[in-house]
Short mmCIF file of C-alpha atoms and ligand atoms in Angstrom, two decimals:
data_model
loop_
_atom_site.label_atom_id
_atom_site.label_comp_id
_atom_site.label_asym_id
_atom_site.label_seq_id
_atom_site.Cartn_x
_atom_site.Cartn_y
_atom_site.Cartn_z
CA UNK A 1 -0.09 0.15 0.21
CA UNK A 2 1.49 3.52 -0.72
CA UNK A 3 2.65 5.99 1.76
CA UNK A 4 3.59 9.09 1.47
CA UNK A 5 6.85 10.72 3.37
CA UNK A 6 7.15 14.48 3.79
CA UNK A 7 9.58 16.00 6.13
CA UNK A 8 8.59 19.15 7.95
CA UNK A 9 9.65 22.37 7.91
CA UNK A 10 10.59 23.96 4.83
CA UNK A 11 9.44 26.86 3.87
CA UNK A 12 6.88 26.53 0.92
CA UNK A 13 7.14 29.21 -1.75
CA UNK A 14 6.00 29.99 -5.56
CA UNK A 15 2.89 29.58 -6.79
CA UNK A 16 -0.18 26.53 -7.36
CA UNK A 17 -2.24 25.93 -9.33
CA UNK A 18 -5.74 25.31 -8.07
CA UNK A 19 -7.51 22.26 -10.58
CA UNK A 20 -11.21 22.30 -11.49
CA UNK A 21 -13.43 21.36 -8.57
CA UNK A 22 -14.25 16.62 -8.73
CA UNK A 23 -17.70 17.41 -6.81
CA UNK A 24 -18.96 20.14 -9.63
CA UNK A 25 -17.49 17.47 -11.94
CA UNK A 26 -19.17 14.16 -10.50
CA UNK A 27 -23.03 15.45 -10.74
CA UNK A 28 -22.61 16.70 -14.08
CA UNK A 29 -20.55 13.21 -15.36
CA UNK A 30 -23.94 12.53 -14.25
CA UNK A 31 -26.22 14.33 -15.79
CA UNK A 32 -24.54 14.19 -18.96
CA UNK A 33 -26.92 10.31 -18.98
CA UNK A 34 -29.78 12.99 -20.16
CA UNK A 35 -28.65 14.04 -22.99
CA UNK A 36 -27.94 12.15 -27.28
CA UNK A 37 -25.98 15.52 -28.07
CA UNK A 38 -21.99 16.27 -27.24
CA UNK A 39 -21.14 17.48 -24.44
CA UNK A 40 -17.32 19.29 -24.15
CA UNK A 41 -15.54 19.23 -20.66
CA UNK A 42 -12.70 21.18 -19.95
CA UNK A 43 -10.76 22.35 -16.20
CA UNK A 44 -11.47 18.37 -15.38
CA UNK A 45 -9.70 17.04 -12.25
CA UNK A 46 -7.94 13.61 -13.18
CA UNK A 47 -8.43 11.94 -9.59
CA UNK A 48 -9.72 8.90 -8.71
CA UNK A 49 -13.75 9.67 -7.86
CA UNK A 50 -13.43 10.82 -11.45
CA UNK A 51 -12.05 8.27 -13.22
CA UNK A 52 -14.28 6.36 -11.12
CA UNK A 53 -17.45 7.82 -12.07
CA UNK A 54 -15.77 8.10 -15.89
CA UNK A 55 -15.53 3.73 -15.75
CA UNK A 56 -19.36 3.67 -14.27
CA UNK A 57 -20.58 5.75 -16.64
CA UNK A 58 -18.98 3.90 -19.73
CA UNK A 59 -19.57 0.26 -18.15
CA UNK A 60 -23.18 1.50 -18.28
CA UNK A 61 -22.74 2.40 -22.29
CA UNK A 62 -21.48 5.98 -22.33
CA UNK A 63 -19.32 6.89 -25.20
CA UNK A 64 -17.33 9.23 -22.96
CA UNK A 65 -13.32 9.87 -23.13
CA UNK A 66 -11.22 10.93 -21.62
CA UNK A 67 -7.53 13.33 -22.30
CA UNK A 68 -5.52 13.34 -19.28
CA UNK A 69 -3.14 15.25 -20.48
CA UNK A 70 -5.50 18.50 -21.87
CA UNK A 71 -8.13 17.54 -18.54
CA UNK A 72 -10.83 17.10 -20.80
CA UNK A 73 -13.65 14.77 -21.39
CA UNK A 74 -15.87 14.34 -24.00
CA UNK A 75 -18.80 12.02 -23.98
CA UNK A 76 -21.09 11.48 -27.02
CA UNK A 77 -24.14 9.22 -26.85
CA UNK A 78 -25.83 9.45 -29.83
CA UNK A 79 -28.28 6.79 -30.24
CA UNK A 80 -26.90 4.85 -27.52
CA UNK A 81 -28.41 1.93 -25.47
CA UNK A 82 -27.49 2.19 -21.92
CA UNK A 83 -27.97 -0.61 -19.44
CA UNK A 84 -29.38 1.14 -16.10
CA UNK A 85 -27.45 -0.52 -13.66
CA UNK A 86 -25.06 0.82 -11.30
CA UNK A 87 -23.41 -1.87 -9.40
CA UNK A 88 -22.29 -1.83 -6.12
CA UNK A 89 -18.11 -2.47 -7.16
CA UNK A 90 -18.82 1.26 -8.34
CA UNK A 91 -20.61 3.24 -5.79
CA UNK A 92 -19.56 1.67 -3.07
CA UNK A 93 -15.90 3.41 -3.55
CA UNK A 94 -17.61 6.71 -4.42
CA UNK A 95 -21.00 7.29 -3.02
CA UNK A 96 -21.83 10.31 -5.41
CA UNK A 97 -22.15 7.25 -7.61
CA UNK A 98 -25.85 7.05 -6.32
CA UNK A 99 -26.65 10.50 -8.56
CA UNK A 100 -26.44 8.44 -11.74
CA UNK A 101 -30.24 8.11 -10.09
CA UNK A 102 -31.81 10.68 -11.24
CA UNK A 103 -31.02 10.88 -14.68
CA UNK A 104 -31.16 6.32 -15.59
CA UNK A 105 -34.61 7.00 -14.30
CA UNK A 106 -35.92 10.71 -16.24
CA UNK A 107 -34.26 9.35 -19.19
CA UNK A 108 -35.05 5.45 -19.55
CA UNK A 109 -38.05 5.47 -16.63
CA UNK A 110 -36.19 2.53 -14.75
CA UNK A 111 -32.49 2.41 -13.05
CA UNK A 112 -31.35 -0.12 -10.77
CA UNK A 113 -28.61 1.64 -8.41
CA UNK A 114 -26.57 0.20 -5.35
CA UNK A 115 -27.14 1.66 -1.57
CA UNK A 116 -23.89 3.56 -0.91
CA UNK A 117 -23.26 2.56 2.25
CA UNK A 118 -22.02 3.81 5.20
CA UNK A 119 -18.50 5.89 4.92
CA UNK A 120 -15.59 6.02 7.56
CA UNK A 121 -17.36 10.01 8.59
CA UNK A 122 -20.75 8.96 9.14
CA UNK A 123 -23.33 6.75 8.24
CA UNK A 124 -24.72 8.67 5.52
CA UNK A 125 -28.17 7.34 4.12
CA UNK A 126 -29.72 8.34 0.68
CA UNK A 127 -33.64 8.93 2.08
CA UNK A 128 -33.51 12.32 0.82
CA UNK A 129 -32.61 11.89 -2.82
CA UNK A 130 -35.94 9.05 -2.26
CA UNK A 131 -37.86 11.49 -0.74
CA UNK A 132 -37.54 14.00 -3.88
CA UNK A 133 -37.67 11.04 -6.57
CA UNK A 134 -41.09 9.71 -5.18
CA UNK A 135 -42.59 13.12 -5.36
CA UNK A 136 -41.27 13.44 -9.11
CA UNK A 137 -43.54 10.74 -9.88
CA UNK A 138 -40.83 7.50 -9.09
CA UNK A 139 -42.02 4.77 -7.38
CA UNK A 140 -39.08 3.01 -5.49
CA UNK A 141 -38.15 -0.04 -4.02
CA UNK A 142 -34.85 -1.50 -1.62
CA UNK A 143 -34.33 -4.96 -2.19
CA UNK A 144 -30.61 -7.02 -1.79
CA UNK A 145 -28.72 -3.46 -1.39
CA UNK A 146 -30.45 -1.68 -3.94
CA UNK A 147 -32.44 1.16 -5.27
CA UNK A 148 -34.71 0.02 -7.51
CA UNK A 149 -36.48 3.04 -8.93
CA UNK A 150 -39.42 3.36 -12.14
CA UNK A 151 -41.76 5.77 -13.45
CA UNK A 152 -42.76 4.17 -16.31
CA UNK A 153 -44.71 6.98 -18.01
CA UNK A 154 -41.77 9.66 -17.01
CA UNK A 155 -41.21 11.72 -13.60
CA UNK A 156 -43.72 14.93 -13.71
CA UNK A 157 -42.61 18.09 -12.30
CA UNK A 158 -43.65 19.19 -9.00
CA UNK A 159 -43.10 21.51 -5.55
CA UNK A 160 -41.03 19.95 -3.50
CA UNK A 161 -39.44 21.43 -0.19
CA UNK A 162 -35.82 18.99 0.84
CA UNK A 163 -36.50 17.49 4.75
CA UNK A 164 -33.28 19.09 5.33
CA UNK A 165 -30.37 20.05 3.10
CA UNK A 166 -28.35 18.16 1.17
CA UNK A 167 -26.06 18.88 -1.33
CA UNK A 168 -26.15 15.21 -3.52
CA UNK A 169 -30.11 15.31 -3.36
CA UNK A 170 -29.91 18.68 -4.70
CA UNK A 171 -28.12 17.72 -7.76
CA UNK A 172 -30.12 14.77 -8.13
CA UNK A 173 -33.69 15.35 -7.97
CA UNK A 174 -32.02 19.07 -10.17
CA UNK A 175 -31.33 16.39 -12.97
CA UNK A 176 -34.49 14.24 -12.80
CA UNK A 177 -35.82 17.25 -13.06
CA UNK A 178 -34.23 18.39 -16.41
CA UNK A 179 -35.90 15.72 -18.02
CA UNK A 180 -39.04 15.84 -16.12
CA UNK A 181 -42.73 16.70 -18.20
CA UNK A 182 -43.77 20.03 -16.42
CA UNK A 183 -42.22 22.86 -13.69
CA UNK A 184 -40.82 21.50 -10.79
CA UNK A 185 -39.88 24.18 -7.52
CA UNK A 186 -37.46 23.20 -5.26
CA UNK A 187 -36.88 25.04 -1.79
CA UNK A 188 -34.74 24.57 0.81
CA UNK A 189 -31.85 23.41 -1.17
CA UNK A 190 -28.60 23.45 -1.00
CA UNK A 191 -26.69 26.63 -2.44
CA UNK A 192 -22.82 24.76 -2.99
CA UNK A 193 -21.62 26.85 -6.29
CA UNK A 194 -20.51 23.58 -7.07
CA UNK A 195 -24.41 23.10 -7.23
CA UNK A 196 -24.60 26.39 -9.18
CA UNK A 197 -21.80 24.90 -11.81
CA UNK A 198 -24.15 22.11 -12.37
CA UNK A 199 -27.40 24.70 -13.22
CA UNK A 200 -25.31 26.43 -15.26
CA UNK A 201 -24.29 23.29 -17.27
CA UNK A 202 -27.93 21.86 -17.73
CA UNK A 203 -29.04 25.92 -18.71
CA UNK A 204 -26.85 24.95 -21.70
CA UNK A 205 -27.94 21.77 -22.54
CA UNK A 206 -31.38 23.66 -22.21
CA UNK A 207 -33.19 23.22 -19.56
CA UNK A 208 -34.56 26.61 -18.23
CA UNK A 209 -33.20 26.65 -14.48
CA UNK A 210 -33.58 30.07 -12.32
CA UNK A 211 -32.58 30.63 -8.64
CA UNK A 212 -35.59 32.24 -7.54
CA UNK A 213 -33.73 33.14 -4.15
CA UNK A 214 -30.35 31.62 -2.11
CA UNK A 215 -32.38 27.91 -1.14
CA UNK A 216 -35.21 28.07 -4.05
CA UNK A 217 -35.21 26.80 -7.84
CA UNK A 218 -37.39 26.79 -10.46
CA UNK A 219 -36.90 23.87 -12.96
CA UNK A 220 -38.71 23.99 -16.59
CA UNK A 221 -37.92 20.16 -17.80
CA UNK A 222 -36.43 20.42 -21.73
CA UNK A 223 -36.67 17.63 -24.00
CA UNK A 224 -34.74 18.41 -26.52
CA UNK A 225 -30.99 18.80 -25.29
CA UNK A 226 -28.15 21.05 -27.20
CA UNK A 227 -24.61 19.98 -27.54
CA UNK A 228 -22.52 21.85 -25.09
CA UNK A 229 -19.09 22.99 -23.88
CA UNK A 230 -18.22 23.94 -19.96
CA UNK A 231 -15.57 24.97 -17.92
CA UNK A 232 -15.62 23.29 -14.68
CA UNK A 233 -15.13 25.39 -11.44
CA UNK A 234 -11.69 25.43 -9.53
CA UNK A 235 -11.84 24.10 -6.49
CA UNK A 236 -12.80 25.08 -3.30
CA UNK A 237 -11.53 22.60 -1.29
CA UNK A 238 -8.26 22.27 -2.39
CA UNK A 239 -7.54 26.38 -3.03
CA UNK A 240 -8.70 25.95 0.89
CA UNK A 241 -6.44 23.69 1.72
CA UNK A 242 -3.32 25.54 -0.43
CA UNK A 243 -4.34 28.43 1.74
CA UNK A 244 -3.80 26.71 4.82
CA UNK A 245 -0.89 25.54 3.75
CA UNK A 246 0.36 29.05 3.11
CA UNK A 247 -0.67 30.21 7.04
CA UNK A 248 1.16 27.17 8.18
CA UNK A 249 4.46 27.87 6.55
CA UNK A 250 4.60 29.61 3.34
CA UNK A 251 6.82 32.54 2.58
CA UNK A 252 5.10 34.54 -0.75
CA UNK A 253 2.35 31.21 -1.41
CA UNK A 254 0.49 32.07 -5.10
CA UNK A 255 -2.82 30.22 -4.71
CA UNK A 256 -4.68 30.97 -8.45
CA UNK A 257 -6.90 30.01 -11.03
CA UNK A 258 -9.67 31.40 -7.94
CA UNK A 259 -12.44 33.09 -7.78
CA UNK A 260 -12.47 34.75 -4.41
CA UNK A 261 -16.49 35.46 -4.52
CA UNK A 262 -16.29 31.84 -3.36
CA UNK A 263 -14.05 32.11 -0.19
CA UNK A 264 -15.67 34.28 1.63
CA UNK A 265 -16.48 32.74 4.43
CA UNK A 266 -13.14 31.02 4.38
CA UNK A 267 -11.24 34.44 3.69
CA UNK A 268 -13.26 36.11 6.98
CA UNK A 269 -12.34 33.30 8.77
CA UNK A 270 -8.51 33.12 8.54
CA UNK A 271 -8.19 37.14 8.30
CA UNK A 272 -9.84 36.74 12.09
CA UNK A 273 -7.26 34.30 12.71
CA UNK A 274 -4.36 36.50 11.20
CA UNK A 275 -3.84 34.96 8.75
CA UNK A 276 -1.66 37.46 6.46
CA UNK A 277 -2.92 37.56 2.97
CA UNK A 278 -3.58 39.67 -0.08
CA UNK A 279 -6.78 38.97 -1.68
CA UNK A 280 -7.62 39.73 -5.42
CA UNK A 281 -10.63 38.48 -7.73
CA UNK A 282 -8.85 34.98 -9.40
CA UNK A 283 -5.30 34.33 -6.94
CA UNK A 284 -4.79 34.92 -3.15
CA UNK A 285 -0.94 35.50 -1.69
CA UNK A 286 -0.57 34.41 1.42
CA UNK A 287 2.61 35.55 3.52
CA UNK A 288 4.12 34.91 6.55
CA UNK A 289 1.84 34.80 9.33
CA UNK A 290 4.32 35.21 12.76
CA UNK A 291 0.93 35.14 15.05
CA UNK A 292 -2.10 33.19 14.54
CA UNK A 293 -5.37 34.03 16.74
CA UNK A 294 -7.59 30.77 18.33
CA UNK A 295 -11.06 30.97 16.70
CA UNK A 296 -14.51 28.90 17.04
CA UNK A 297 -15.62 28.03 14.23
CA UNK A 298 -18.64 26.17 13.56
CA UNK A 299 -19.61 24.12 9.80
CA UNK A 300 -21.69 24.60 7.85
CA UNK A 301 -23.83 24.37 4.15
CA UNK A 302 -22.56 26.55 1.91
CA UNK A 303 -22.39 29.89 2.63
CA UNK A 304 -20.96 28.36 5.90
CA UNK A 305 -17.60 26.92 6.84
CA UNK A 306 -17.30 24.07 4.71
CA UNK A 307 -17.08 20.71 6.41
CA UNK A 308 -14.72 19.77 3.81
CA UNK A 309 -12.37 21.76 4.98
CA UNK A 310 -12.58 21.17 8.88
CA UNK A 311 -9.86 19.02 9.43
CA UNK A 312 -7.35 20.96 7.68
CA UNK A 313 -8.46 24.19 9.80
CA UNK A 314 -8.21 22.14 12.95
CA UNK A 315 -3.79 21.63 11.75
CA UNK A 316 -3.73 25.17 11.42
CA UNK A 317 -5.47 25.33 14.89
CA UNK A 318 -2.78 23.42 16.44
CA UNK A 319 -0.42 26.97 16.21
CA UNK A 320 -2.74 29.64 17.24
CA UNK A 321 -2.00 31.32 20.82
CA UNK A 322 -4.66 29.79 22.35
CA UNK A 323 -7.84 27.21 22.52
CA UNK A 324 -10.01 27.04 19.26
CA UNK A 325 -13.27 25.74 18.90
CA UNK A 326 -14.59 23.20 16.55
CA UNK A 327 -18.52 22.38 15.96
CA UNK A 328 -18.53 19.76 13.03
CA UNK A 329 -22.28 20.18 12.18
CA UNK A 330 -22.88 18.12 9.13
CA UNK A 331 -21.22 14.57 9.94
CA UNK A 332 -21.50 12.79 13.32
CA UNK A 333 -18.06 11.09 12.96
CA UNK A 334 -15.27 13.80 11.31
CA UNK A 335 -13.39 13.97 14.20
CA UNK A 336 -10.83 10.85 12.82
CA UNK A 337 -7.66 12.31 12.20
CA UNK A 338 -7.74 13.72 16.04
CA UNK A 339 -5.89 11.04 17.39
CA UNK A 340 -3.95 10.88 14.39
CA UNK A 341 -2.49 14.59 14.92
CA UNK A 342 -2.56 13.66 19.13
CA UNK A 343 0.31 11.24 18.11
CA UNK A 344 2.03 13.90 16.64
CA UNK A 345 1.92 15.93 19.53
CA UNK A 346 -1.00 18.43 19.23
CA UNK A 347 -4.02 19.03 22.57
CA UNK A 348 -6.73 18.04 21.39
CA UNK A 349 -9.93 16.97 23.62
CA UNK A 350 -13.51 16.40 21.07
CA UNK A 351 -16.76 15.82 23.42
CA UNK A 352 -19.88 15.12 20.48
CA UNK A 353 -19.79 17.59 17.64
CA UNK A 354 -17.38 19.55 19.55
CA UNK A 355 -13.76 19.78 18.95
CA UNK A 356 -11.05 22.31 21.30
CA UNK A 357 -8.27 23.09 20.26
CA UNK A 358 -4.95 24.67 22.72
CA UNK A 359 -1.93 26.25 20.41
CA UNK A 360 0.13 26.71 19.92
CA UNK A 361 2.39 23.56 20.22
CA UNK A 362 4.95 21.88 18.03
CA UNK A 363 4.38 18.59 16.34
CA UNK A 364 6.03 16.01 15.83
CA UNK A 365 6.28 13.76 13.04
CA UNK A 366 4.91 9.95 13.45
CA UNK A 367 3.71 7.33 11.29
CA UNK A 368 0.10 8.43 11.06
CA UNK A 369 -3.08 6.43 9.35
CA UNK A 370 -4.83 8.42 6.93
CA UNK A 371 -9.10 7.62 7.31
CA UNK A 372 -10.96 10.17 4.86
CA UNK A 373 -10.24 12.47 2.00
CA UNK A 374 -10.19 15.51 3.88
CA UNK A 375 -8.52 13.94 6.99
CA UNK A 376 -5.78 12.25 4.65
CA UNK A 377 -4.97 15.88 3.88
CA UNK A 378 -4.86 17.43 7.08
CA UNK A 379 -1.57 14.90 8.14
CA UNK A 380 -0.29 15.83 5.04
CA UNK A 381 -0.30 19.87 6.44
CA UNK A 382 0.77 18.66 10.10
CA UNK A 383 3.80 16.79 8.66
CA UNK A 384 4.93 19.83 6.44
CA UNK A 385 4.82 21.67 9.68
CA UNK A 386 6.51 18.65 11.92
CA UNK A 387 9.66 18.48 13.20
CA UNK A 388 11.53 15.33 12.00
CA UNK A 389 9.71 13.28 8.98
CA UNK A 390 5.64 12.69 8.78
CA UNK A 391 4.91 9.40 7.36
CA UNK A 392 0.93 8.87 6.11
CA UNK A 393 -0.55 5.34 5.32
CA UNK A 394 -3.04 5.07 2.98
CA UNK A 395 -3.11 7.37 0.98
CA UNK A 396 -5.58 6.37 -1.55
CA UNK A 397 -7.65 8.23 0.65
CA UNK A 398 -6.03 11.47 -0.78
CA UNK A 399 -5.95 10.38 -4.88
CA UNK A 400 -9.92 10.51 -4.51
CA UNK A 401 -9.83 14.05 -4.55
CA UNK A 402 -6.47 15.97 -4.81
CA UNK A 403 -4.95 16.48 -8.35
CA UNK A 404 -1.11 16.12 -8.33
CA UNK A 405 -0.75 17.11 -4.17
CA UNK A 406 2.29 15.54 -4.26
CA UNK A 407 3.81 17.77 -7.66
CA UNK A 408 2.02 20.91 -6.85
CA UNK A 409 4.01 20.85 -2.92
CA UNK A 410 7.30 19.50 -4.31
CA UNK A 411 6.80 22.57 -7.17
CA UNK A 412 7.39 24.93 -4.10
CA UNK A 413 9.54 23.59 -1.68
CA UNK A 414 7.82 20.84 0.32
CA UNK A 415 10.25 17.81 1.17
CA UNK A 416 7.23 15.32 0.11
CA UNK A 417 7.60 11.77 -1.70
CA UNK A 418 5.36 8.57 -2.61
CA UNK A 419 6.87 4.92 -1.08
CA UNK A 420 5.69 2.64 -2.92
C1 UD1 B 501 -21.65 16.21 -0.37
C2 UD1 B 501 -19.96 16.68 -0.86
C3 UD1 B 501 -18.78 16.55 0.46
C4 UD1 B 501 -19.39 16.92 1.41
C5 UD1 B 501 -20.88 17.39 1.52
C6 UD1 B 501 -20.91 18.23 2.71
C7 UD1 B 501 -19.89 15.70 -3.69
C8 UD1 B 501 -19.41 14.09 -4.28
N1 UD1 B 501 -19.56 15.41 -1.87
O1 UD1 B 501 -21.61 15.25 -0.27
O2 UD1 B 501 -17.84 16.56 -0.43
O3 UD1 B 501 -18.76 17.15 2.66
O4 UD1 B 501 -22.11 17.56 0.41
O5 UD1 B 501 -20.84 19.67 2.15
O6 UD1 B 501 -20.63 16.39 -3.63
N2 UD1 B 501 -27.99 13.14 4.76
C9 UD1 B 501 -29.49 12.52 5.16
N3 UD1 B 501 -30.11 11.82 4.23
C10 UD1 B 501 -30.06 12.05 2.54
C11 UD1 B 501 -28.77 12.95 2.27
C12 UD1 B 501 -28.00 13.93 3.19
O7 UD1 B 501 -29.62 12.41 5.80
O8 UD1 B 501 -30.18 11.22 1.74
C13 UD1 B 501 -27.34 13.85 5.90
C14 UD1 B 501 -25.60 13.06 6.15
O9 UD1 B 501 -25.71 11.64 6.28
C15 UD1 B 501 -25.22 14.55 5.98
C16 UD1 B 501 -25.69 15.77 5.95
O10 UD1 B 501 -27.14 15.56 5.07
O11 UD1 B 501 -25.40 14.37 7.48
C17 UD1 B 501 -25.02 15.75 4.58
O12 UD1 B 501 -25.39 15.83 3.46
P1 UD1 B 501 -25.05 15.57 1.83
O13 UD1 B 501 -24.80 17.28 1.26
O14 UD1 B 501 -26.22 15.22 1.00
O15 UD1 B 501 -23.23 15.45 1.48
P2 UD1 B 501 -22.89 14.76 -0.34
O16 UD1 B 501 -23.64 14.81 -1.37
O17 UD1 B 501 -22.83 13.05 0.39
#
């Protein structure tokens, strides 16, 4: 099993170009099932989850081609016959696989998609996805670990108020409603920028989707789609991760290829902590930050602080002068990086969904275990500031969502390498 070796205390400087967003790419790929027309996607991050989604689409019959060098994907499903089944083998490694349910059902009136099952950070049910699809007229049964969904006469637009905010369920229902008869109104939607990227993509395809308010969307279903060229938005979480790296041990680190408007909450909190940054529309320079102050944060749906940046923020809090606090509101089990950070010398206590971080604390290199995607990268950040060497096991978690992580960090003078 591959490991990452990080030698700490090397000052980072230079430029890091942010990749396209994994979380924007996955629902857009799922939505490609709707159309027979050509789809060209640019700035696609070539990470494991994206490759798995492409393999799933190919398995189902999609004519999909990845150009890893150019970071492009082209899809043309003219007259293609689909197997409308998403097997466990794909969905178990990438939960977002369940998002093909909405498009398969809308296009073919029938779908069989594996239940994703739990994952390290929580139970992660799909009840809200199924609630929305039922409102659009689908009949759903669960049997042998699979969701069997049927809408023999197609889906029909409806007014749906989500019982709680879910990114994936909002995406699934937007995609399904794009090919439903009539108009759908969605309330209490997630409004992450990646969902806006999906609605922009679907609008280019010919669907009429309008955001009526922060959490309200109108979708006018479409029957004939248009050819589309679309650029994936930047990865907000990757950008946040590298800004934190700069705050931890950067001298002049330029994070480019971003849209600062989508990072307002993160920037506000980092400024409050005393992180020294020069902010521009499409790039941020993180300068040397000498005194980091403690803060209290809570994770929330967008525009709140993202749960996907919680573990990385915790590492920065080990450098703050005083006691910081994190309240994790999205996932019930997302502090699994804490025991690993403690092994490196961090002073962190947890109680339920609260973590208290006492700083400043010098971290010491150790052999640690990655448990999920964002936890893995927090251990890389910890390794960058620790004394001596840190070895991170189970880096396959990291490969699911970070494109060229080692290459980007090495380019900025980090000492990081992969052990095979
Ligand atoms: C997406 C992101 C993930 C991020 C998360 C929260 C992708 C591919 N993944 O995941 O990186 O951490 O948003 O920002 O975009 N829930 C239910 N029932 C459901 C659906 C969700 O109870 O049917 C719960 C979940 O268990 C969780 C909360 O709702 O506690 C939010 O989950 P959700 O927003 O759906 O996250 P994902 O779409 O899975």
